[in-house]
Coordinates of C-alpha atoms and ligand atoms in Angstrom, one line a residue:
X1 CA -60.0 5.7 -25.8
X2 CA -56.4 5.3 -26.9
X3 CA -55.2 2.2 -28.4
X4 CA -53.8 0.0 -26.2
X5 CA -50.1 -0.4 -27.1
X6 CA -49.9 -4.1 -28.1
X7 CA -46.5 -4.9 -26.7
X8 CA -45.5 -7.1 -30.0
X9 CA -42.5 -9.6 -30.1
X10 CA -40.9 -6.9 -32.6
X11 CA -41.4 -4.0 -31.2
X12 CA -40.2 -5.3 -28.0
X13 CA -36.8 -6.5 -30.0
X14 CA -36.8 -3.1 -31.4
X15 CA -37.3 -1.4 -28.2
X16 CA -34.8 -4.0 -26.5
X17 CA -32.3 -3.3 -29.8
X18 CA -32.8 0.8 -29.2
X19 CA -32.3 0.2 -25.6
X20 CA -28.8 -1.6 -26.3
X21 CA -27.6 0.9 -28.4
X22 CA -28.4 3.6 -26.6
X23 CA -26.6 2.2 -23.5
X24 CA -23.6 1.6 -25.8
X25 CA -23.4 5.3 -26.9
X26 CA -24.1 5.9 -23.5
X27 CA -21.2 3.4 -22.4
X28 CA -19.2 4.6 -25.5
X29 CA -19.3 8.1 -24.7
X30 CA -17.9 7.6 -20.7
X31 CA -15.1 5.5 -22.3
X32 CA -14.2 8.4 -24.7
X33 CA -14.5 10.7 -22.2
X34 CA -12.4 8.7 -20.0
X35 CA -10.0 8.1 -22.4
X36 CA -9.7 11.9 -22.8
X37 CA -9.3 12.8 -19.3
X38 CA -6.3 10.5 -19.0
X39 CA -4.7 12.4 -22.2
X40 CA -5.1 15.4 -20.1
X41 CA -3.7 14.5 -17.5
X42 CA -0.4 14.1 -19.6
X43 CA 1.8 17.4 -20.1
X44 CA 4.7 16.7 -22.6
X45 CA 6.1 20.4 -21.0
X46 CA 5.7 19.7 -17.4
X47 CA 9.6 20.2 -16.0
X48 CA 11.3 16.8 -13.8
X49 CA 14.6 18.1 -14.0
X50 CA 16.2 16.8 -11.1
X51 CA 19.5 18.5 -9.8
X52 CA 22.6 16.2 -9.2
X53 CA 23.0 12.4 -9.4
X54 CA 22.4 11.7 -5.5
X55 CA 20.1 8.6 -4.7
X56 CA 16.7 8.9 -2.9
X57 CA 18.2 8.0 0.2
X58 CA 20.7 10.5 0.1
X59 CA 17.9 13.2 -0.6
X60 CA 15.7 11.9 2.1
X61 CA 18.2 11.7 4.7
X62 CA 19.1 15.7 4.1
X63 CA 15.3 16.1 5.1
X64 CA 15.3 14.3 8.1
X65 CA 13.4 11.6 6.2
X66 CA 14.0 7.7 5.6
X67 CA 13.4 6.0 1.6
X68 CA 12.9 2.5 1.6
X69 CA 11.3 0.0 -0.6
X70 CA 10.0 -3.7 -0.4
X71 CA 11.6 -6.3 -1.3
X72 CA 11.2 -10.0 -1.6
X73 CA 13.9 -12.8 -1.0
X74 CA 13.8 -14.8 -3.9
X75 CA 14.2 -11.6 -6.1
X76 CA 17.2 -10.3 -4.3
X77 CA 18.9 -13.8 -4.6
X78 CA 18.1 -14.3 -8.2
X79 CA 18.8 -10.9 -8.9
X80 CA 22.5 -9.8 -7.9
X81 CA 21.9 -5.9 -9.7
X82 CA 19.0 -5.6 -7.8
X83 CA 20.4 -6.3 -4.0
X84 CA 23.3 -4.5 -5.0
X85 CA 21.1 -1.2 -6.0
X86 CA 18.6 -1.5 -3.0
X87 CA 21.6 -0.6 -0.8
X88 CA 22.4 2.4 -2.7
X89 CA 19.1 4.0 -3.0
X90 CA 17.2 2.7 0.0
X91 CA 18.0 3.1 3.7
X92 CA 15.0 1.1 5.0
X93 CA 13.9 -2.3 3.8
X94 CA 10.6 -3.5 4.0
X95 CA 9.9 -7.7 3.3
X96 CA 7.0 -7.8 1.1
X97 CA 6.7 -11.3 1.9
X98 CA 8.7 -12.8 4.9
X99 CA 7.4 -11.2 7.8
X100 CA 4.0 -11.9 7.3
X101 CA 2.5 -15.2 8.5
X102 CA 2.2 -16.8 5.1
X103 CA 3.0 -15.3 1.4
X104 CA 4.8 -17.0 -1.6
X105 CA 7.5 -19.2 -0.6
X106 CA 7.9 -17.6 2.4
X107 CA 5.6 -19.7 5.5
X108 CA 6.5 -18.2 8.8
X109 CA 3.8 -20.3 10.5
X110 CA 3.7 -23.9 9.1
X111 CA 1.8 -24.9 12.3
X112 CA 0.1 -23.6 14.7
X113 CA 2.5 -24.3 17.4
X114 CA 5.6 -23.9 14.9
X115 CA 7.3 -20.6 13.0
X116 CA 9.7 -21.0 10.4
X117 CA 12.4 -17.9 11.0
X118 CA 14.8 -18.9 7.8
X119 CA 13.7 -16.3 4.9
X120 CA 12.8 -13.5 7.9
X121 CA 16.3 -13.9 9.2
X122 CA 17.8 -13.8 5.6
X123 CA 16.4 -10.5 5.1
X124 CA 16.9 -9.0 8.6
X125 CA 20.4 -10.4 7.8
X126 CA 20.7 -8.3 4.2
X127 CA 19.6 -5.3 6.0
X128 CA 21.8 -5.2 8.9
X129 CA 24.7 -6.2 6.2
X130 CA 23.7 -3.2 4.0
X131 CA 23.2 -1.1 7.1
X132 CA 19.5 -0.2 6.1
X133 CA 17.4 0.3 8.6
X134 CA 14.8 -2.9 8.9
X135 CA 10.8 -2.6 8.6
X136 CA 8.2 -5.0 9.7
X137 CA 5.3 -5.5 7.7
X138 CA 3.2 -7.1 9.3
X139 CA 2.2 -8.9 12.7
X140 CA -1.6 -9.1 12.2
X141 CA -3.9 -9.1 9.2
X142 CA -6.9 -10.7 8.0
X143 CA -5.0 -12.3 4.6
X144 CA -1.7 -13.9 3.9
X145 CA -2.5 -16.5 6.6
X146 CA -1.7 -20.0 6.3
X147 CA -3.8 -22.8 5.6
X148 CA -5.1 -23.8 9.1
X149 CA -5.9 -20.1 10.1
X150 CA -9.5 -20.0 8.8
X151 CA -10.3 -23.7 10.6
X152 CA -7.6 -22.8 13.7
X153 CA -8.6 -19.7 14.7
X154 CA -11.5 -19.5 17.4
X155 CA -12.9 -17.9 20.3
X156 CA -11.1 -20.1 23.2
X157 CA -7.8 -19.9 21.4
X158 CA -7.4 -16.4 19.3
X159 CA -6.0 -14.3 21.8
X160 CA -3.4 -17.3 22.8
X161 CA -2.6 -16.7 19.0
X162 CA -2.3 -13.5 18.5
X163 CA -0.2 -12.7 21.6
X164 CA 1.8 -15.9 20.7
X165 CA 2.9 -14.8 17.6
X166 CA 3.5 -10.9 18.2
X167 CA 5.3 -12.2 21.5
X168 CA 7.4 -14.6 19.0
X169 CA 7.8 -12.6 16.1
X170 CA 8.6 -8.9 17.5
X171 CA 10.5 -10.4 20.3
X172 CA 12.7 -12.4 17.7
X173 CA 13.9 -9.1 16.0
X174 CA 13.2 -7.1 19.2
X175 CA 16.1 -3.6 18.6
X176 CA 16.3 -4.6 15.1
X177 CA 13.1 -3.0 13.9
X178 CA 12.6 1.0 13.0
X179 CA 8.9 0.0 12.9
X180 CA 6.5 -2.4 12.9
X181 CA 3.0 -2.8 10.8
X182 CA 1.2 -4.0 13.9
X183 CA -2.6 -4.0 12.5
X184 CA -3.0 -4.0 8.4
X185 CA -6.0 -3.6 7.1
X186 CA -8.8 -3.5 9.6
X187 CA -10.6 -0.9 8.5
X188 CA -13.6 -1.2 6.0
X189 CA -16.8 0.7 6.0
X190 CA -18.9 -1.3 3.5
X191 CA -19.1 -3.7 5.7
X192 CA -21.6 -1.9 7.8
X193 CA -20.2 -1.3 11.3
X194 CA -20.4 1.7 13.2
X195 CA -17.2 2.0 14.0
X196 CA -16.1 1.4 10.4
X197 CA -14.3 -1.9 11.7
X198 CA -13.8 -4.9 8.7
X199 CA -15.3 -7.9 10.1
X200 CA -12.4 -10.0 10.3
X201 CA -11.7 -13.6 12.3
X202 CA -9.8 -11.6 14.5
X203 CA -12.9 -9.0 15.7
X204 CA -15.2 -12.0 15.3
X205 CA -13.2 -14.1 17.7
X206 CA -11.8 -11.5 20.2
X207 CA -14.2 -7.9 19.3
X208 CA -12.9 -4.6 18.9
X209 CA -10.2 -4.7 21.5
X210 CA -7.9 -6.9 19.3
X211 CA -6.4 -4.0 17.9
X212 CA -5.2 -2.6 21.4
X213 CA -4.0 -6.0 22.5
X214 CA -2.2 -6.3 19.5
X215 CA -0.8 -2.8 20.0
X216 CA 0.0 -3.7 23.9
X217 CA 1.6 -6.9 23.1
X218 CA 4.4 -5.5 20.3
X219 CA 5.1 -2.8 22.6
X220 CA 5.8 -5.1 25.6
X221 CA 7.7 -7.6 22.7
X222 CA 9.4 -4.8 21.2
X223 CA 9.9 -1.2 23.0
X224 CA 12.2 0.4 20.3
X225 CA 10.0 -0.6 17.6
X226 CA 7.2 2.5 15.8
X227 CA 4.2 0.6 16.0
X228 CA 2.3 1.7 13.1
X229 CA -1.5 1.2 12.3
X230 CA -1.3 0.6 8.2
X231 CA -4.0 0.7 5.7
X232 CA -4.9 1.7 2.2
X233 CA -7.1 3.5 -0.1
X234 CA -7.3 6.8 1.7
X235 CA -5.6 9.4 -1.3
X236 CA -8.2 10.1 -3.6
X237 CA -11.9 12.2 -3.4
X238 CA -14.4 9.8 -3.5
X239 CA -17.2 8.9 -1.3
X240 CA -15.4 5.6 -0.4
X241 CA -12.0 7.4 0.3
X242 CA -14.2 9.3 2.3
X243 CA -15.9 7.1 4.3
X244 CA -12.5 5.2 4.9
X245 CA -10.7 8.7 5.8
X246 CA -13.7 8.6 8.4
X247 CA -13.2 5.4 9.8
X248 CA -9.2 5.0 10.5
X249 CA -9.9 8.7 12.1
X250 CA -12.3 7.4 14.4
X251 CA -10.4 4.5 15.3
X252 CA -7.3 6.6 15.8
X253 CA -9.2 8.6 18.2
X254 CA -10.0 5.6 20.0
X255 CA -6.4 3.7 20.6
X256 CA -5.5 7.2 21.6
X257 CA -8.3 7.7 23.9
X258 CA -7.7 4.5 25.5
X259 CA -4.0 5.0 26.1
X260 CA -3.3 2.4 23.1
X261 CA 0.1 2.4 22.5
X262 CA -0.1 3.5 18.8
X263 CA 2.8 5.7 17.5
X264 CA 2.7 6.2 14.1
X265 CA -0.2 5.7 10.9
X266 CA 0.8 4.2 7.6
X267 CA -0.8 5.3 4.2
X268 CA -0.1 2.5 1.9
X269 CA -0.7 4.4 -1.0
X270 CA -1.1 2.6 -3.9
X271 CA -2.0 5.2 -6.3
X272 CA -3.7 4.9 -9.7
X273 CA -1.9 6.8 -12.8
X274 CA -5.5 6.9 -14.2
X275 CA -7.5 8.7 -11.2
X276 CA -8.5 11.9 -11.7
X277 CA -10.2 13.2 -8.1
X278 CA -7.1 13.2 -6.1
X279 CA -7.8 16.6 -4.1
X280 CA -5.0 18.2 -2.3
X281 CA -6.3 20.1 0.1
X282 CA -8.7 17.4 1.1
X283 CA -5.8 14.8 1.6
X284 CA -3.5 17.6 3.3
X285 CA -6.5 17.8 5.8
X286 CA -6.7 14.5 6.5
X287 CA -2.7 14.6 7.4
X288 CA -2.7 17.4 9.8
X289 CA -6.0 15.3 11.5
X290 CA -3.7 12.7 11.7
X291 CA -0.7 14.4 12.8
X292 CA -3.1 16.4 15.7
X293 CA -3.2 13.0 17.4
X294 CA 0.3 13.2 18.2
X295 CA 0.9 10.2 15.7
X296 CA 3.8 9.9 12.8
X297 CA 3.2 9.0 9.5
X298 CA 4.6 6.9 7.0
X299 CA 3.9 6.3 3.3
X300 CA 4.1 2.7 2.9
X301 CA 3.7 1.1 0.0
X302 CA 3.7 4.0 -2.2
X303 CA 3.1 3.0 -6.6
X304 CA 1.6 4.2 -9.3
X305 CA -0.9 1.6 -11.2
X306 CA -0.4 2.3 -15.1
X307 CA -2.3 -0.3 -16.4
X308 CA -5.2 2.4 -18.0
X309 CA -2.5 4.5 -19.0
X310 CA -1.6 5.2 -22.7
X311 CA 0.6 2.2 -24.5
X312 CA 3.5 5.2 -25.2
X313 CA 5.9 4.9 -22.7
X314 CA 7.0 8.4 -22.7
X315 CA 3.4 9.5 -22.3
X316 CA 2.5 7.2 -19.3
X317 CA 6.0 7.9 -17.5
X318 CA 5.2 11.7 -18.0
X319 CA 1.5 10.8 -16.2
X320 CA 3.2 8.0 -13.3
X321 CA 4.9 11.2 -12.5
X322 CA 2.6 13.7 -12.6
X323 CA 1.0 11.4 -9.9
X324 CA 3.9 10.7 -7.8
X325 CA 4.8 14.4 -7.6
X326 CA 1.6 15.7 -7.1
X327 CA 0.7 13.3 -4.4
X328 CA 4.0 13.5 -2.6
X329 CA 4.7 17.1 -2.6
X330 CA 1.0 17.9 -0.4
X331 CA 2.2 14.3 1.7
X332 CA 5.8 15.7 2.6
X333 CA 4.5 18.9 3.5
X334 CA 3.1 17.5 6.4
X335 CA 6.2 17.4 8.2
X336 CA 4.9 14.2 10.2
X337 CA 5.3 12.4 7.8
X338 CA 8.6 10.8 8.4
X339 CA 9.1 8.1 5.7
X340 CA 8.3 7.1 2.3
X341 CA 8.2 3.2 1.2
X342 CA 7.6 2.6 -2.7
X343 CA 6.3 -1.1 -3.1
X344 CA 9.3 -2.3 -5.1
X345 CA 12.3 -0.8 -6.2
X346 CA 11.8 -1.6 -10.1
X347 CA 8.7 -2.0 -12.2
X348 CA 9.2 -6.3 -12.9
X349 CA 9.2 -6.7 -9.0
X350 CA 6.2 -4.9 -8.7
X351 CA 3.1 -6.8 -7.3
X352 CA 0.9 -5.1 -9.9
X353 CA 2.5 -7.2 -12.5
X354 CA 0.5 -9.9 -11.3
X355 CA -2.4 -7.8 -9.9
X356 CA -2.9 -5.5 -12.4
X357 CA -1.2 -6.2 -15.6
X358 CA -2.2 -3.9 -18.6
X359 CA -4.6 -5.5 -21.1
X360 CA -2.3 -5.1 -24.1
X361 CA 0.4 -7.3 -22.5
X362 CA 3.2 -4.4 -22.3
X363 CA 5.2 -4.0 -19.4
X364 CA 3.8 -2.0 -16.2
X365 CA 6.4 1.1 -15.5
X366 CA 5.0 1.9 -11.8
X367 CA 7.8 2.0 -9.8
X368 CA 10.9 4.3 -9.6
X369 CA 13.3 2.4 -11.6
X370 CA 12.9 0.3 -14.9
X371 CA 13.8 -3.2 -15.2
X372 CA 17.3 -2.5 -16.1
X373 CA 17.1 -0.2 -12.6
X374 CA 17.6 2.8 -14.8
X375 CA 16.1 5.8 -13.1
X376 CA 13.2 7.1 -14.6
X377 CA 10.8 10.0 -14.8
X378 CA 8.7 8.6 -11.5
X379 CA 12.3 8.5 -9.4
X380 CA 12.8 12.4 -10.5
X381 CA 9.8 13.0 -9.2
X382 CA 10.4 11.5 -5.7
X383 CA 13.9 13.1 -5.8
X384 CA 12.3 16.4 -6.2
X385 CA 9.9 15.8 -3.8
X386 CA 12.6 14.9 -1.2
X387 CA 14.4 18.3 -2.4
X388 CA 11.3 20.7 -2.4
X389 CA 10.1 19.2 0.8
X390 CA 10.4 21.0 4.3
X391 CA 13.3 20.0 6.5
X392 CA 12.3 17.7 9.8
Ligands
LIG1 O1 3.9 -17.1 -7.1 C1 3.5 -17.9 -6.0 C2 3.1 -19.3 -6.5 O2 4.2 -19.9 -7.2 C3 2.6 -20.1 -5.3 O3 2.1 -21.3 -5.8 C4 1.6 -19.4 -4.5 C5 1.3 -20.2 -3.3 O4 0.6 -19.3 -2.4 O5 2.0 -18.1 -4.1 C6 2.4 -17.3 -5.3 O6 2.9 -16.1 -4.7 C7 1.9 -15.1 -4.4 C8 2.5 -13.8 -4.9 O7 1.7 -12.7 -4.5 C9 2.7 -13.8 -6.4 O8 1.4 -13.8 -7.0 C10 1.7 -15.1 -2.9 O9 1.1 -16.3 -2.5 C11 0.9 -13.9 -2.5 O10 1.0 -13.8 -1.1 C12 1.6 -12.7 -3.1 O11 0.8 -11.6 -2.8 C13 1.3 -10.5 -2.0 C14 0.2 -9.9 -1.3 O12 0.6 -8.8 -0.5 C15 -0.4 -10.9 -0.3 O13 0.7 -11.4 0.5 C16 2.0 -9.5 -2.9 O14 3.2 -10.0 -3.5 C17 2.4 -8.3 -2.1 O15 2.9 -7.3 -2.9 C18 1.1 -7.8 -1.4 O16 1.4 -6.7 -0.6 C19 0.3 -6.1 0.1 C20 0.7 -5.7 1.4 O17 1.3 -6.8 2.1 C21 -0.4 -5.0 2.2 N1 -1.0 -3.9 1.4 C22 -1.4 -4.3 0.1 C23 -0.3 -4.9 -0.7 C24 -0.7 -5.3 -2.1 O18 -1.7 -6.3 -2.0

């Protein structure tokens, strides 16, 4: 008869201690290993070399193809060098902040009954001054909304608010917009539906159909306007790129069956430096799907997150490169893709600098331009993109 193990105080510390330090080889080992793909995904020989001095605008527009970035008020006031470069590279500008229905300083909709037009007009104002052309971004989400949203927003009174504000908003800039984030966001799969819906207070409130209305309701406010359906995290091979892939699909299948008044998709594209599974064919795939529904695309908020990148700024400008070019060259092969939006201009601006800032404190280098809006390494990769690309 074997003797029974007496489970001892010790040996359960040892077992306990053992177990520990097993999972931190274990732990230490994917870290090490993770720390040696990212190496590898640097290549100190890898050739940017850009030909001639024109900005991205410049090389976009020979393509048949618009460059813009975001941009939000307060920065361009309190930073002369940075509205006067916007101009020069960009010919579309995007407000990161004004349009929406609440962000920052910038609170469209004090009220339920109210809209506060000053910042939006100041930056419809900077475009049409610049003679850029003007993006809205965006008429309905689930975030950025104003304090009284969550308690204001019900069944009797949610499609009175949505139509409301589209009405008010795209009617208010009506022949002034190239296009128009109607929807953001409404995708997300984790949260169980079958038709891969996220369950917002706007589906909760008005079902499924809110994203047609919504679509109905810019296009009577605004019949010049794109109206775009825009959403992230849709680059990379993983199951939950997948699964999202999946889901915008099959909603795109439905606006169009349904005579939805959808024109164009956009790919917000916030890329990570760090990623590894970003699959080419895969994602090219997933464009021509797109583009087989008759619909546009349009890169959105296109960046590259550097915050697991190496400290050595050659090094992680080399990989923020790598990752621009080899996501945008399989993106502008797709020649329905019509537009490409960086989120930001110059690294400070960026929204990762508060989102995703790198653990040893050094400055994030995702965007195109540094903070003295020198060009670096990630805008020679766009240029070449827009130079390698087919013509529209
Ligand atoms: O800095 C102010 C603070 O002083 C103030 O007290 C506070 C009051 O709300 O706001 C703070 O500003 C916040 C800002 O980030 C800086 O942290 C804004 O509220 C907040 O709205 C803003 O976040 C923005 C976010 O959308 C939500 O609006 C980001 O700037 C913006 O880059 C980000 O952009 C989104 C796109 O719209 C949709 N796709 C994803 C993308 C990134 O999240």
């Amino acid at each position: 008869m074997p003797r029974k193990l007496s489970l001892t105080r010790r040996r359960a510390l040892w077992l306990g201690l053992g177990a520990c330090l097993g999972m931190g080889t274990v732990t230490g080992a994917k870290a090490a290993y993770k720390r040696y793909q990212i190496l590898a995904l640097d290549d100190p020989t890898r050739d940017f070399t850009v030909t001639g001095n024109a900005p991205l605008k410049a090389r976009a527009q020979a393509k048949g193809l618009i460059y813009g970035s975001s941009a939000r008020y307060k920065d361009l006031i309190a930073d002369p060098d940075l509205a006067n470069e916007l101009p020069v590279e960009c010919n579309m500008l995007v407000p990161e902040w004004e349009m929406k229905w609440s962000a920052g300083d910038a609170l469209l909709r004090p009220t339920p009954d109210r809209f506060d037009f000053t910042l939006a007009d100041r930056m419809a104002e900077f475009a049409q001054h610049h003679q850029m052309l003007l993006r809205g971004h965006t008429l309905i989400w689930h975030l950025c909304v104003p304090s009284w949203f969550e308690t204001g927003i019900h069944t009797d009174n949610a499609e009175q608010l949505l139509t409301q504000h589209i009405q008010t908003v795209a009617g208010r800039y009506a022949g002034k917009i190239h296009s128009w984030d109607v929807v953001n966001e409404a995708i997300e799969p984790r949260d169980g539906r079958s038709d891969g819906l996220r369950e917002t207070l706007w589906l909760k409130c008005l079902g499924a159909d809110y994203i047609d209305l919504a679509f109905r309701t810019a296009a009577t406010a605004d019949p010049d306007a794109l109206l775009v359906y825009n959403d992230y995290g849709l680059e990379y091979d993983t199951f939950e790129c997948e699964a999202r892939r999946i889901a915008i699909l099959k909603l795109l299948e439905r606006l169009k069956a349904q005579g939805t008044p959808i024109h164009a998709v956009g790919l917000q594209s916030h890329l990570d430096g760090s990623e590894t599974c970003f699959n080419a064919e895969k994602f090219r795939r997933f464009l021509s799907d797109i583009a087989s529904l008759g619909l546009k695309i349009l890169i959105t908020e296109l960046d590259v997150e550097d915050k697991n990148l190496p400290a050595d700024v050659a090094v992680r400008d080399r990989i923020v490169a790598s990752a621009y070019e080899d996501f945008l060259s399989v993106a502008l092969d797709e020649t329905a893709v019509i537009a490409v939006i960086t989120w930001g201009l110059n690294d400070p601006y960026s929204w990762l600098a508060e989102t995703s800032p790198r653990s040893d404190g050094l400055p994030i280098r995702p965007l195109p331009l540094d903070e003295s809006l020198n060009r670096k390494l990630a805008w020679q990769a766009i240029a070449r993109c827009f130079d390698q690309c087919p013509k529209r």
